[in-house]
């Protein structure tokens, strides 16, 4: 298995101290192929020559901005891009993400956060096996396969309807956290879904009949009174 | 334009009233000025009557009384008495050319008009006819003859006269009024535009040119001021944005190295704890500058808004769920009381969520010993405002602090700062509410304890669907 730490990382920032800090931090975390550039021109030449696997770009650079740099890079490379910028406005964020950046972090940042997001992108793009990315999970004795919308236990296989599937996907994405009934309705019936609360309750009951050993005493799909629902996934050990 | 129609209506009404008053005034003038000296006093009719009554036979000749003689003398008139045969029986100062005998034709003639160019007046006497003559050219005598039909229809004709007068007055007043309005209309439109802070450029010709010029000048001044104000707001907002941008890079380094020191297992525990303090304070600074930026954008109305109809109840539920998901301490207890959930308001989801979050966070931060928080939504009594009420039973705020707590820290209206937090939380909520045409009302109960924050937003009426 190829190691994430072997990936080549390019840091582009006009502040030498920031470059130094990120480089030091990445090296300490085990990355050893780190390149730095202080402007667009040198960044582009490094991109052509060394073909980094991911670039961390600042937006304000002495000879241009990070958005046009991204466009230039995109002409010859599809490598993932992470913006690290002092411009925290929504427009900048949306512009960056709209241009095809993989993430956008606003300065000031915690190095730990940068590292986590960087690794997440690398794993996603270079498809390292990810524990949290699986859509098949265990609930007690049942195996729930969200890819094929099937609940399996020892004796039988039960299919989930489209709505039940949508509910479970939303809850699974936020497992362990309360999902409000409004958010669930929106996930299932789309915008302007007010008035579906009772229908949602009916669907939740059907889901419980399929995944809970005792549907009237749920242990996995819990009701949080007045707020919504919560899915508890306990990793089987 | 409604205002102009009102002006025209009043103008026409006033014109008609003025015409009426003028008519009445004219009648009065007719009586007092024109028909006043139609006769000298006493009137010829009165005089001839008096003469006829005072003329009587005395010792074979006629004699009038002294008063009549005096009158005749004063008016330089002459007089005679013609008997039934047409002969003059008595006379007074009779001019030479007047004949002394009359036939019936002569009498008929003189009874109407003149006798030898002398204006004469007659009166019946028991013995004949008294004739009173005035000097030549002293009176004009005219005969008026009327058809009796004409006389009968006179009131109707007078009515017609009046009606036609009214019609003409109305017509003329409408024409004059419309012309005036046509002149005024651009001015009225200009003043209305001024009120709406729009640029005005009026034609300065015509009788109201002065006024138009003044309005144009006022508009220019207003526009200049608006532009200057906007430029200043923009400069301030950009200044804050610039400063917060420049703080971000050094702060990145503070956060970066302090968290590195904090995680460095080679360092003694004490130093790592100190690094953690530096990191936490740096994070506080980070939230401060982002809040500062948002507040300044809201203050100068430069925050881009993404307004759409949304249900405040859903946002309240979301905010509470977020608090619970992020691990709210067990000493806090959140209670939801949502009513009229279908009601929508027009708002920016992110900003409103931020406002609710700030208010709940406020309860948490100021009551570290724990409290119970109630989040409530409802319609107000008029059903035009939707309320979001966040209440706690914590220690509350003193009344004098309550008044200035929504002002920006360090501003003129708020000199004292609060002990906890950076003091931008509530000003931000107040500004978010204002951006949504709503308001933030804060109450602290001296008896019941705790703080009550009420967010009030106008209800979005045209989007009340699927209840």
XYZ file of C-alpha atoms in Angstrom:
704
model
C 0.000 0.000 0.000
C 1.340 3.388 -0.980
C 1.843 5.703 1.953
C 0.083 9.064 2.122
C 3.251 10.551 3.521
C 5.097 9.869 0.284
C 2.964 12.364 -1.616
C 4.606 15.504 -2.954
C 3.209 18.705 -1.501
C 3.628 22.231 -2.872
C 3.132 25.213 -0.564
C 2.542 28.583 -2.236
C 2.396 31.599 0.091
C 3.941 35.036 -0.132
C 4.834 35.028 3.576
C 8.127 33.145 4.056
C 7.337 32.573 7.737
C 4.064 30.859 6.915
C 5.795 28.704 4.283
C 8.436 27.780 6.801
C 5.933 26.950 9.504
C 3.781 24.738 7.296
C 6.828 23.014 5.828
C 8.264 22.341 9.273
C 4.966 21.035 10.480
C 4.432 18.751 7.502
C 7.965 17.383 7.775
C 7.422 16.704 11.448
C 4.264 14.798 10.564
C 6.266 12.614 8.207
C 5.841 14.232 4.828
C 9.267 14.543 3.278
C 8.634 15.731 -0.267
C 7.631 19.331 0.399
C 8.176 22.152 -2.119
C 7.613 25.850 -1.487
C 7.079 28.835 -3.745
C 6.562 32.520 -2.964
C 4.875 33.590 -6.198
C 2.851 32.341 -9.159
C 5.784 32.055 -11.543
C 7.910 29.801 -9.370
C 4.805 27.837 -8.321
C 4.003 27.104 -11.981
C 7.560 26.051 -12.778
C 7.605 23.679 -9.776
C 4.267 22.263 -10.884
C 5.680 21.549 -14.358
C 9.020 20.205 -13.175
C 8.278 18.262 -10.000
C 4.603 17.422 -10.564
C 3.441 17.710 -6.935
C 0.475 15.590 -5.837
C -1.284 18.409 -4.025
C -0.857 22.177 -3.713
C -1.686 24.500 -0.838
C -2.336 27.922 -2.401
C -2.621 31.376 -0.929
C -4.931 33.807 -2.737
C -2.918 37.015 -2.518
C 0.398 36.556 -4.243
C 2.881 39.213 -5.365
C 2.496 38.461 -9.091
C -1.153 37.482 -9.341
C -3.893 35.795 -7.370
C -4.473 32.203 -6.404
C -7.562 31.923 -8.585
C -5.706 32.628 -11.824
C -2.870 30.396 -10.634
C -5.389 27.567 -10.245
C -6.664 28.176 -13.783
C -3.095 28.052 -15.106
C -2.356 24.822 -13.252
C -5.617 23.271 -14.499
C -4.389 23.654 -18.071
C -1.894 20.856 -17.613
C -2.685 19.154 -14.305
C -5.681 17.878 -12.372
C -3.940 17.721 -9.049
C -6.004 18.529 -5.937
C -5.805 22.061 -4.616
C -6.355 23.340 -1.087
C -6.750 27.073 -0.577
C -5.273 28.604 2.544
C -6.228 32.234 2.566
C -6.666 35.241 4.756
C -9.714 36.188 2.674
C -12.557 34.748 4.667
C -15.437 36.239 2.710
C -18.068 33.893 1.377
C -17.493 35.114 -2.166
C -13.817 34.196 -2.111
C -14.601 30.856 -0.592
C -17.279 30.125 -3.178
C -15.109 31.377 -6.021
C -12.255 29.140 -4.936
C -14.429 26.073 -4.522
C -16.286 26.911 -7.720
C -13.013 26.911 -9.649
C -12.505 23.326 -8.597
C -10.479 23.629 -5.415
C -10.871 20.661 -3.089
C -11.018 22.651 0.133
C -10.769 26.164 1.486
C -9.225 26.983 4.847
C -9.311 30.497 6.259
C -6.329 31.876 8.127
C -5.654 31.784 10.969
C -5.749 28.031 11.111
C -4.670 25.278 13.413
C -1.916 23.151 11.833
C -3.766 20.045 13.017
C -6.837 21.100 11.023
C -4.770 21.739 7.917
C -3.125 18.338 8.244
C -6.440 16.514 8.682
C -7.995 18.177 5.665
C -4.875 17.626 3.588
C -4.833 13.923 4.379
C -8.580 13.665 3.750
C -8.127 15.111 0.261
C -5.148 12.892 -0.495
C -7.061 9.802 0.620
C -10.105 10.726 -1.402
C -8.219 11.637 -4.558
C -5.651 8.862 -4.468
C -8.195 6.388 -3.056
C -6.442 5.167 0.014
C -8.697 2.760 1.839
C -10.775 4.787 4.223
C -12.442 3.496 7.295
C -15.145 6.139 7.445
C -16.007 6.001 3.792
C -17.797 2.703 3.850
C -21.528 2.694 3.381
C -21.968 -0.792 4.779
C -22.270 -0.862 8.535
C -23.366 -3.069 11.372
C -26.275 -2.334 13.656
C -26.445 -5.014 16.266
C -27.037 -8.230 14.373
C -28.004 -6.496 11.155
C -25.795 -5.407 8.324
C -27.010 -2.323 6.522
C -25.778 -1.850 2.993
C -26.638 1.658 1.878
C -25.129 1.141 -1.587
C -27.694 -1.475 -2.491
C -30.365 -0.371 0.018
C -30.524 -3.747 1.767
C -30.765 -4.729 5.429
C -29.303 -8.179 6.015
C -29.458 -10.383 9.053
C -28.793 -14.037 9.621
C -32.068 -15.268 8.180
C -33.210 -12.779 5.613
C -32.651 -9.756 3.399
C -35.009 -6.774 3.578
C -35.055 -4.044 0.941
C -35.299 -0.381 1.890
C -37.677 1.886 0.007
C -36.294 5.053 -1.587
C -37.541 7.268 1.240
C -36.299 4.934 3.964
C -32.958 4.808 2.220
C -32.754 8.605 2.024
C -33.556 8.869 5.739
C -30.897 6.333 6.670
C -28.275 7.975 4.460
C -28.876 11.350 6.094
C -28.766 9.857 9.581
C -25.674 7.797 8.768
C -23.833 10.813 7.414
C -24.442 12.490 10.774
C -24.173 9.392 12.919
C -24.105 10.029 16.641
C -25.457 13.537 16.062
C -28.988 14.867 16.247
C -30.524 15.449 12.829
C -33.527 17.762 13.061
C -36.787 16.580 11.555
C -36.692 19.621 9.250
C -33.314 18.554 7.896
C -34.548 14.984 7.419
C -37.686 16.140 5.593
C -35.547 18.342 3.394
C -33.203 15.470 2.626
C -36.114 13.225 1.683
C -38.701 15.520 0.116
C -36.536 18.446 -0.906
C -36.977 22.131 -0.181
C -40.307 23.439 0.962
C -40.988 20.160 2.721
C -42.823 21.615 5.682
C -45.828 19.545 6.661
C -44.212 16.155 6.123
C -43.377 15.665 9.820
C -46.127 13.121 10.336
C -45.214 11.268 7.159
C -41.628 11.267 8.376
C -42.745 9.624 11.622
C -44.470 6.887 9.635
C -41.333 6.274 7.598
C -39.140 6.257 10.697
C -41.375 3.586 12.201
C -40.993 1.457 9.058
C -37.209 1.913 9.168
C -37.222 0.808 12.786
C -39.238 -2.263 11.906
C -36.458 -3.193 9.521
C -33.380 -2.343 11.578
C -34.396 -2.577 15.209
C -34.786 -5.883 17.037
C -37.593 -4.288 19.081
C -39.091 -1.384 17.085
C -41.034 0.054 20.020
C -37.872 0.212 22.145
C -35.321 1.488 19.641
C -31.648 1.245 20.530
C -30.080 2.485 17.269
C -32.478 4.985 15.726
C -33.375 7.228 18.644
C -35.969 9.968 18.869
C -34.747 13.236 20.373
C -37.955 14.804 21.559
C -38.839 18.088 19.926
C -35.716 18.099 17.793
C -35.351 15.093 15.554
C -33.582 11.762 15.387
C -30.167 10.302 16.016
C -28.534 7.162 14.657
C -26.174 5.373 17.023
C -23.693 3.141 15.249
C -21.625 1.086 17.645
C -18.622 -0.481 16.030
C -18.773 -4.169 16.672
C -15.692 -5.362 18.430
C -50.710 60.911 -8.989
C -53.146 61.142 -6.098
C -51.719 64.342 -4.629
C -52.163 66.198 -7.887
C -55.782 65.109 -8.271
C -56.389 66.429 -4.773
C -54.798 69.759 -5.646
C -56.922 70.028 -8.795
C -60.098 69.199 -6.876
C -59.417 71.820 -4.268
C -58.469 74.356 -6.889
C -61.755 73.887 -8.782
C -63.821 74.015 -5.611
C -62.068 77.164 -4.485
C -62.606 78.779 -7.884
C -66.322 78.040 -7.817
C -66.709 79.381 -4.312
C -64.799 82.515 -5.277
C -67.027 82.991 -8.326
C -70.121 82.715 -6.159
C -68.820 85.186 -3.652
C -67.944 87.517 -6.516
C -71.476 87.229 -7.897
C -73.030 88.060 -4.538
C -70.577 90.881 -4.080
C -71.563 92.222 -7.487
C -75.223 92.188 -6.575
C -74.453 94.153 -3.476
C -72.378 96.600 -5.489
C -75.187 96.922 -8.043
C -77.547 97.980 -5.284
C -75.185 100.257 -3.434
C -73.053 101.733 -6.206
C -74.905 101.653 -9.531
C -78.572 102.202 -8.695
C -77.868 104.584 -5.845
C -77.943 108.004 -7.595
C -80.458 107.123 -10.248
C -82.650 109.990 -8.969
C -81.878 113.066 -6.989
C -83.762 113.407 -3.766
C -86.639 113.705 -3.684
C -87.546 111.571 -6.686
C -89.529 113.235 -9.487
C -92.453 110.887 -8.863
C -92.489 111.767 -5.184
C -92.263 115.436 -5.930
C -95.022 115.480 -8.491
C -97.182 113.465 -6.168
C -96.564 115.841 -3.294
C -97.236 118.777 -5.549
C -100.485 117.279 -6.803
C -101.694 116.632 -3.289
C -100.784 120.054 -2.019
C -102.343 121.881 -4.957
C -105.777 123.140 -4.089
C -108.202 125.839 -5.112
C -107.991 129.028 -3.093
C -110.013 132.086 -4.051
C -110.431 131.172 -7.712
C -106.776 130.307 -8.214
C -104.691 127.255 -7.385
C -102.163 127.371 -4.663
C -99.480 124.907 -3.594
C -97.998 124.792 -0.087
C -94.702 126.430 0.772
C -92.806 123.178 0.994
C -93.671 122.290 -2.588
C -92.636 125.737 -3.750
C -89.305 125.406 -2.001
C -88.732 122.052 -3.610
C -89.612 123.389 -7.044
C -87.247 126.243 -6.533
C -84.434 124.019 -5.318
C -84.704 121.697 -8.294
C -85.215 124.547 -10.784
C -88.295 122.743 -11.998
C -91.464 124.165 -13.453
C -95.003 122.866 -13.043
C -98.514 123.282 -14.435
C -102.050 121.985 -13.996
C -103.946 120.992 -17.103
C -107.691 120.734 -16.697
C -110.009 118.276 -18.382
C -110.343 120.510 -21.455
C -106.599 120.652 -22.024
C -106.051 124.230 -20.823
C -103.389 125.224 -18.352
C -105.144 126.347 -15.180
C -102.120 126.926 -13.007
C -98.439 127.105 -13.617
C -95.188 127.761 -11.888
C -92.136 129.172 -13.692
C -93.508 127.839 -16.892
C -90.938 128.382 -19.728
C -92.148 130.557 -22.534
C -92.084 127.984 -25.275
C -94.472 125.644 -23.417
C -97.961 125.920 -24.953
C -100.912 126.662 -22.678
C -103.354 124.334 -24.338
C -103.134 120.624 -25.098
C -105.137 118.147 -27.016
C -105.326 114.472 -26.135
C -102.430 113.557 -28.465
C -100.149 116.109 -26.824
C -101.039 114.769 -23.376
C -100.406 111.203 -24.454
C -96.994 112.223 -25.801
C -95.912 114.243 -22.811
C -97.098 111.666 -20.339
C -94.463 109.293 -21.694
C -91.388 111.274 -22.561
C -90.607 114.922 -22.953
C -92.404 118.145 -23.482
C -90.353 120.372 -25.832
C -87.201 118.517 -24.633
C -88.066 119.083 -20.992
C -88.289 115.829 -19.083
C -91.736 115.889 -17.513
C -93.522 113.844 -14.892
C -97.232 113.764 -14.334
C -99.655 113.065 -11.523
C -103.381 112.852 -11.320
C -105.237 115.745 -9.705
C -108.945 116.070 -8.927
C -109.210 118.823 -11.457
C -106.926 117.448 -14.134
C -103.305 116.564 -14.568
C -100.297 118.015 -12.746
C -97.205 118.239 -14.936
C -93.796 118.729 -13.405
C -91.015 119.727 -15.765
C -87.318 119.531 -15.051
C -84.620 121.552 -16.820
C -83.549 120.199 -20.182
C -80.981 117.285 -20.100
C -81.393 116.755 -16.383
C -83.205 113.417 -16.764
C -83.237 110.665 -19.369
C -86.584 108.961 -19.781
C -86.839 105.445 -21.143
C -89.792 103.269 -21.637
C -89.456 99.576 -20.809
C -91.945 97.077 -22.167
C -91.957 93.382 -21.308
C -93.914 90.417 -22.572
C -95.746 88.887 -19.661
C -94.453 85.470 -20.713
C -90.962 86.868 -20.492
C -91.646 88.169 -17.026
C -92.964 84.801 -15.925
C -89.957 82.979 -17.267
C -87.558 85.496 -15.755
C -86.693 83.351 -12.671
C -85.930 80.401 -14.968
C -83.792 82.621 -17.183
C -81.953 83.932 -14.158
C -81.365 80.356 -13.080
C -79.941 79.574 -16.508
C -77.742 82.584 -16.240
C -76.447 81.325 -12.943
C -75.893 77.808 -14.242
C -74.080 79.018 -17.326
C -71.945 81.180 -15.107
C -71.078 78.199 -12.953
C -70.312 76.113 -16.031
C -68.012 78.763 -17.426
C -66.305 79.214 -14.063
C -65.830 75.470 -13.790
C -64.499 75.172 -17.300
C -62.069 78.026 -16.914
C -60.894 76.857 -13.525
C -60.268 73.341 -14.822
C -58.306 74.681 -17.774
C -56.246 77.002 -15.609
C -55.866 74.321 -12.966
C -54.703 71.702 -15.433
C -52.185 74.081 -16.904
C -50.925 74.892 -13.446
C -50.781 71.218 -12.537
C -48.875 70.494 -15.714
C -46.357 73.004 -14.496
C -46.347 71.604 -10.963
C -46.356 67.903 -11.807
C -42.619 67.581 -12.550
C -41.888 69.518 -9.368
C -44.091 67.210 -7.322
C -42.436 64.189 -8.922
C -39.078 65.759 -8.186
C -39.862 66.297 -4.517
C -41.147 62.730 -4.253
C -37.910 61.475 -5.833
C -35.956 63.575 -3.367
C -37.745 61.797 -0.553
C -36.709 58.491 -2.097
C -33.106 59.691 -2.364
C -33.107 59.538 -6.150
C -31.257 61.927 -8.424
C -33.517 64.727 -9.766
C -32.914 66.825 -12.877
C -35.869 69.147 -13.592
C -36.473 71.531 -16.466
C -35.873 74.999 -15.035
C -37.949 76.924 -17.578
C -41.406 78.377 -16.970
C -42.886 80.307 -14.064
C -41.851 77.689 -11.507
C -38.282 77.627 -12.776
C -36.902 79.007 -9.500
C -38.487 76.214 -7.577
C -37.220 73.608 -10.033
C -33.749 75.036 -9.723
C -33.879 74.773 -5.940
C -35.092 71.193 -6.130
C -32.285 70.329 -8.536
C -29.802 71.925 -6.207
C -31.211 70.054 -3.217
C -30.981 66.822 -5.141
C -27.366 67.446 -6.052
C -26.474 68.181 -2.444
C -28.277 65.068 -1.253
C -26.646 62.880 -3.870
C -23.224 64.252 -3.062
C -23.784 63.589 0.611
C -25.019 60.063 -0.047
C -21.996 59.334 -2.179
C -19.647 60.808 0.404
C -21.334 58.844 3.172
C -21.180 55.663 1.163
C -17.543 56.249 0.356
C -16.802 56.781 4.026
C -18.716 53.685 5.077
C -16.913 51.717 2.432
C -13.572 53.100 3.562
C -14.294 52.161 7.171
C -15.507 48.725 6.275
C -12.523 48.161 3.999
C -10.251 49.410 6.729
C -11.617 46.863 9.181
C -11.478 44.146 6.517
C -7.881 45.099 5.767
C -6.837 45.076 9.393
C -8.495 41.758 10.050
C -6.809 40.399 6.927
C -3.421 41.583 8.108
C -3.981 40.101 11.559
C -4.721 36.685 10.085
C -1.185 35.881 8.941
C 0.644 36.646 12.215
C -2.171 34.982 14.114
C -1.700 31.882 11.957
C 1.833 31.707 13.218
C 0.813 32.239 16.856
C -1.748 29.455 16.562
C 0.576 27.207 14.575
C 3.584 27.335 16.851
C 1.635 27.421 20.094
C -0.297 24.303 19.149
C 2.949 22.681 18.097
C 4.482 23.474 21.496
C 1.312 22.232 23.159
C 1.690 18.854 21.459
C 5.432 18.612 21.993
C 5.920 15.747 24.410
C 9.551 16.755 25.062
C 8.405 19.869 26.915
C 7.497 19.885 30.581
C 3.779 19.777 31.363
C 3.741 23.368 32.632
C 5.128 24.837 29.406
C 2.674 22.802 27.349
C -0.192 24.123 29.456
C 1.065 27.664 28.855
C 1.259 26.993 25.127
C -2.329 25.768 25.300
C -3.329 29.083 26.883
C -1.595 30.973 24.059
C -3.402 28.790 21.529
C -6.810 29.289 23.158
C -6.336 33.054 23.344
C -5.273 33.026 19.695
C -8.480 31.202 18.816
C -10.434 33.835 20.742
C -8.682 36.505 18.682
C -9.577 34.574 15.544
C -13.273 34.526 16.375
C -13.065 38.189 17.353
C -11.708 39.339 14.012
C -14.194 37.300 12.017
C -17.037 38.691 14.159
C -15.609 42.183 13.820
C -15.591 41.830 10.076
C -19.172 40.587 9.940
C -20.416 43.294 12.305
C -18.706 45.994 10.272
C -20.172 44.636 7.043
C -23.625 44.583 8.642
C -23.175 48.040 10.134
C -22.354 49.561 6.764
C -24.868 47.410 4.901
C -22.216 45.743 2.809
C -22.821 42.148 3.826
C -24.071 40.236 0.780
C -27.431 38.739 1.748
C -28.972 35.549 0.533
C -32.589 36.232 1.437
C -35.289 33.637 0.994
C -38.459 32.627 2.828
C -37.593 30.303 5.670
C -39.101 28.923 8.850
C -37.547 30.358 11.977
C -38.733 27.334 13.942
C -36.640 25.002 11.788
C -33.604 27.228 12.355
C -34.219 27.293 16.101
C -34.383 23.494 16.135
C -31.218 23.315 14.049
C -29.361 25.673 16.376
C -30.396 23.727 19.471
C -29.465 20.425 17.812
C -26.045 21.872 16.972
C -25.513 22.853 20.600
C -26.461 19.385 21.807
C -24.352 17.720 19.108
C -21.323 19.769 20.075
C -21.578 18.602 23.626
C -23.404 21.089 25.811
C -22.483 20.721 29.472
C -24.938 18.742 31.562
C -25.514 21.773 33.801
C -27.418 23.360 30.922
C -30.901 22.375 29.962
C -32.507 23.501 26.706
C -36.264 23.491 26.269
C -37.972 24.081 22.930
C -41.447 25.617 22.634
C -42.192 26.066 18.964
C -45.611 27.280 17.822
C -47.002 28.408 14.465
C -44.189 26.523 12.795
C -45.551 27.086 9.288
C -44.895 30.823 9.463
C -42.100 31.983 7.218
C -39.970 35.058 7.350
C -37.659 36.404 4.701
C -34.124 35.918 5.795
C -30.567 34.815 5.298
C -30.241 31.357 6.792
C -26.584 31.633 7.776
C -26.989 34.998 9.482
C -30.141 33.994 11.361
C -28.546 30.759 12.529
C -25.600 32.822 13.676
C -27.920 35.142 15.608
C -29.737 32.297 17.376
C -26.420 30.624 18.080
C -25.025 33.847 19.560
C -28.019 34.266 21.850
C -27.870 30.695 23.163
C -24.090 30.951 23.449
C -24.621 34.111 25.450
C -26.785 32.248 27.973
C -24.144 29.532 28.245
C -21.177 31.868 28.549
C -22.655 34.123 31.196
C -23.934 31.310 33.370
C -20.993 28.948 33.866
C -22.731 27.448 36.890
C -25.470 26.228 34.561
C -28.984 27.365 33.747
C -32.073 26.284 31.953
C -32.595 27.854 28.537
C -35.930 28.135 26.758
C -36.123 28.671 23.006
C -39.575 29.745 21.946
C -41.164 30.814 18.666
C -44.582 32.420 18.288
C -46.612 35.024 16.484
C -47.207 38.316 18.224
C -50.728 39.537 18.923
C -51.051 41.423 15.651
C -49.957 38.293 13.735
C -47.634 40.502 11.673
C -44.434 39.793 13.580
C -42.871 36.429 14.259
C -40.992 36.182 17.520
C -38.074 34.066 18.570
C -37.593 34.232 22.308
C -34.526 32.891 24.084
C -34.818 32.958 27.844
C -32.598 31.750 30.641
C -32.973 31.668 34.406
C -29.382 32.693 34.991
C -28.017 35.805 36.599
C -29.271 38.249 33.963
C -27.919 41.712 33.274
C -28.370 44.924 35.218
C -30.722 47.489 33.743
C -28.081 50.113 32.952
C -25.974 47.557 31.136
C -29.018 46.355 29.218
C -29.427 49.718 27.541
C -26.011 49.812 25.936
C -25.304 46.154 25.429
C -26.370 46.191 21.794
C -24.110 49.143 21.017
C -20.724 48.418 19.530
C -17.987 48.143 22.153
C -15.843 51.268 22.587
C -18.406 53.363 20.717
C -19.716 56.615 22.143
C -22.776 54.908 23.586
C -20.936 52.074 25.247
C -17.794 52.975 27.092
C -17.696 50.208 29.618
C -16.920 46.792 28.251
C -18.147 43.516 29.584
C -16.081 41.181 31.609
C -16.628 38.075 29.552
C -16.512 37.649 25.814
C -15.464 40.342 23.415
C -18.824 42.098 23.532
C -19.580 41.749 19.849
C -22.131 38.964 20.207
C -25.234 40.975 21.034
C -24.380 43.950 18.792
C -24.050 41.428 15.982
C -27.459 39.908 16.764
C -29.018 43.377 16.873
C -27.503 44.193 13.477
C -28.598 40.898 11.960
C -32.130 41.626 13.194
C -31.993 45.122 11.712
C -30.761 43.753 8.392
C -33.905 41.596 8.375
C -36.150 44.609 9.154
C -36.634 43.159 12.600
C -35.429 44.054 16.038
C -33.770 42.635 19.125
C -35.430 43.317 22.456
C -33.653 42.452 25.665
C -35.373 42.100 29.018
C -33.843 41.195 32.328
C -36.265 40.290 35.042
C -35.247 41.758 38.389
C -37.623 39.406 40.184
C -37.799 36.320 38.021
C -34.075 36.515 37.240
C -32.457 35.616 33.969
C -32.216 37.294 30.603
C -34.848 37.281 27.903
C -33.899 38.069 24.314
C -36.692 38.542 21.790
C -35.987 38.595 18.070
C -38.831 40.075 16.085
C -39.204 39.691 12.322
C -41.951 40.718 9.909
C -43.974 37.739 8.714
C -43.662 36.774 5.068
C -47.321 36.758 4.052
C -47.379 35.809 0.394
C -45.567 32.563 1.028
C -47.761 30.914 3.598
C -48.280 27.621 1.810
C -48.789 23.988 2.737
C -49.901 24.399 6.327
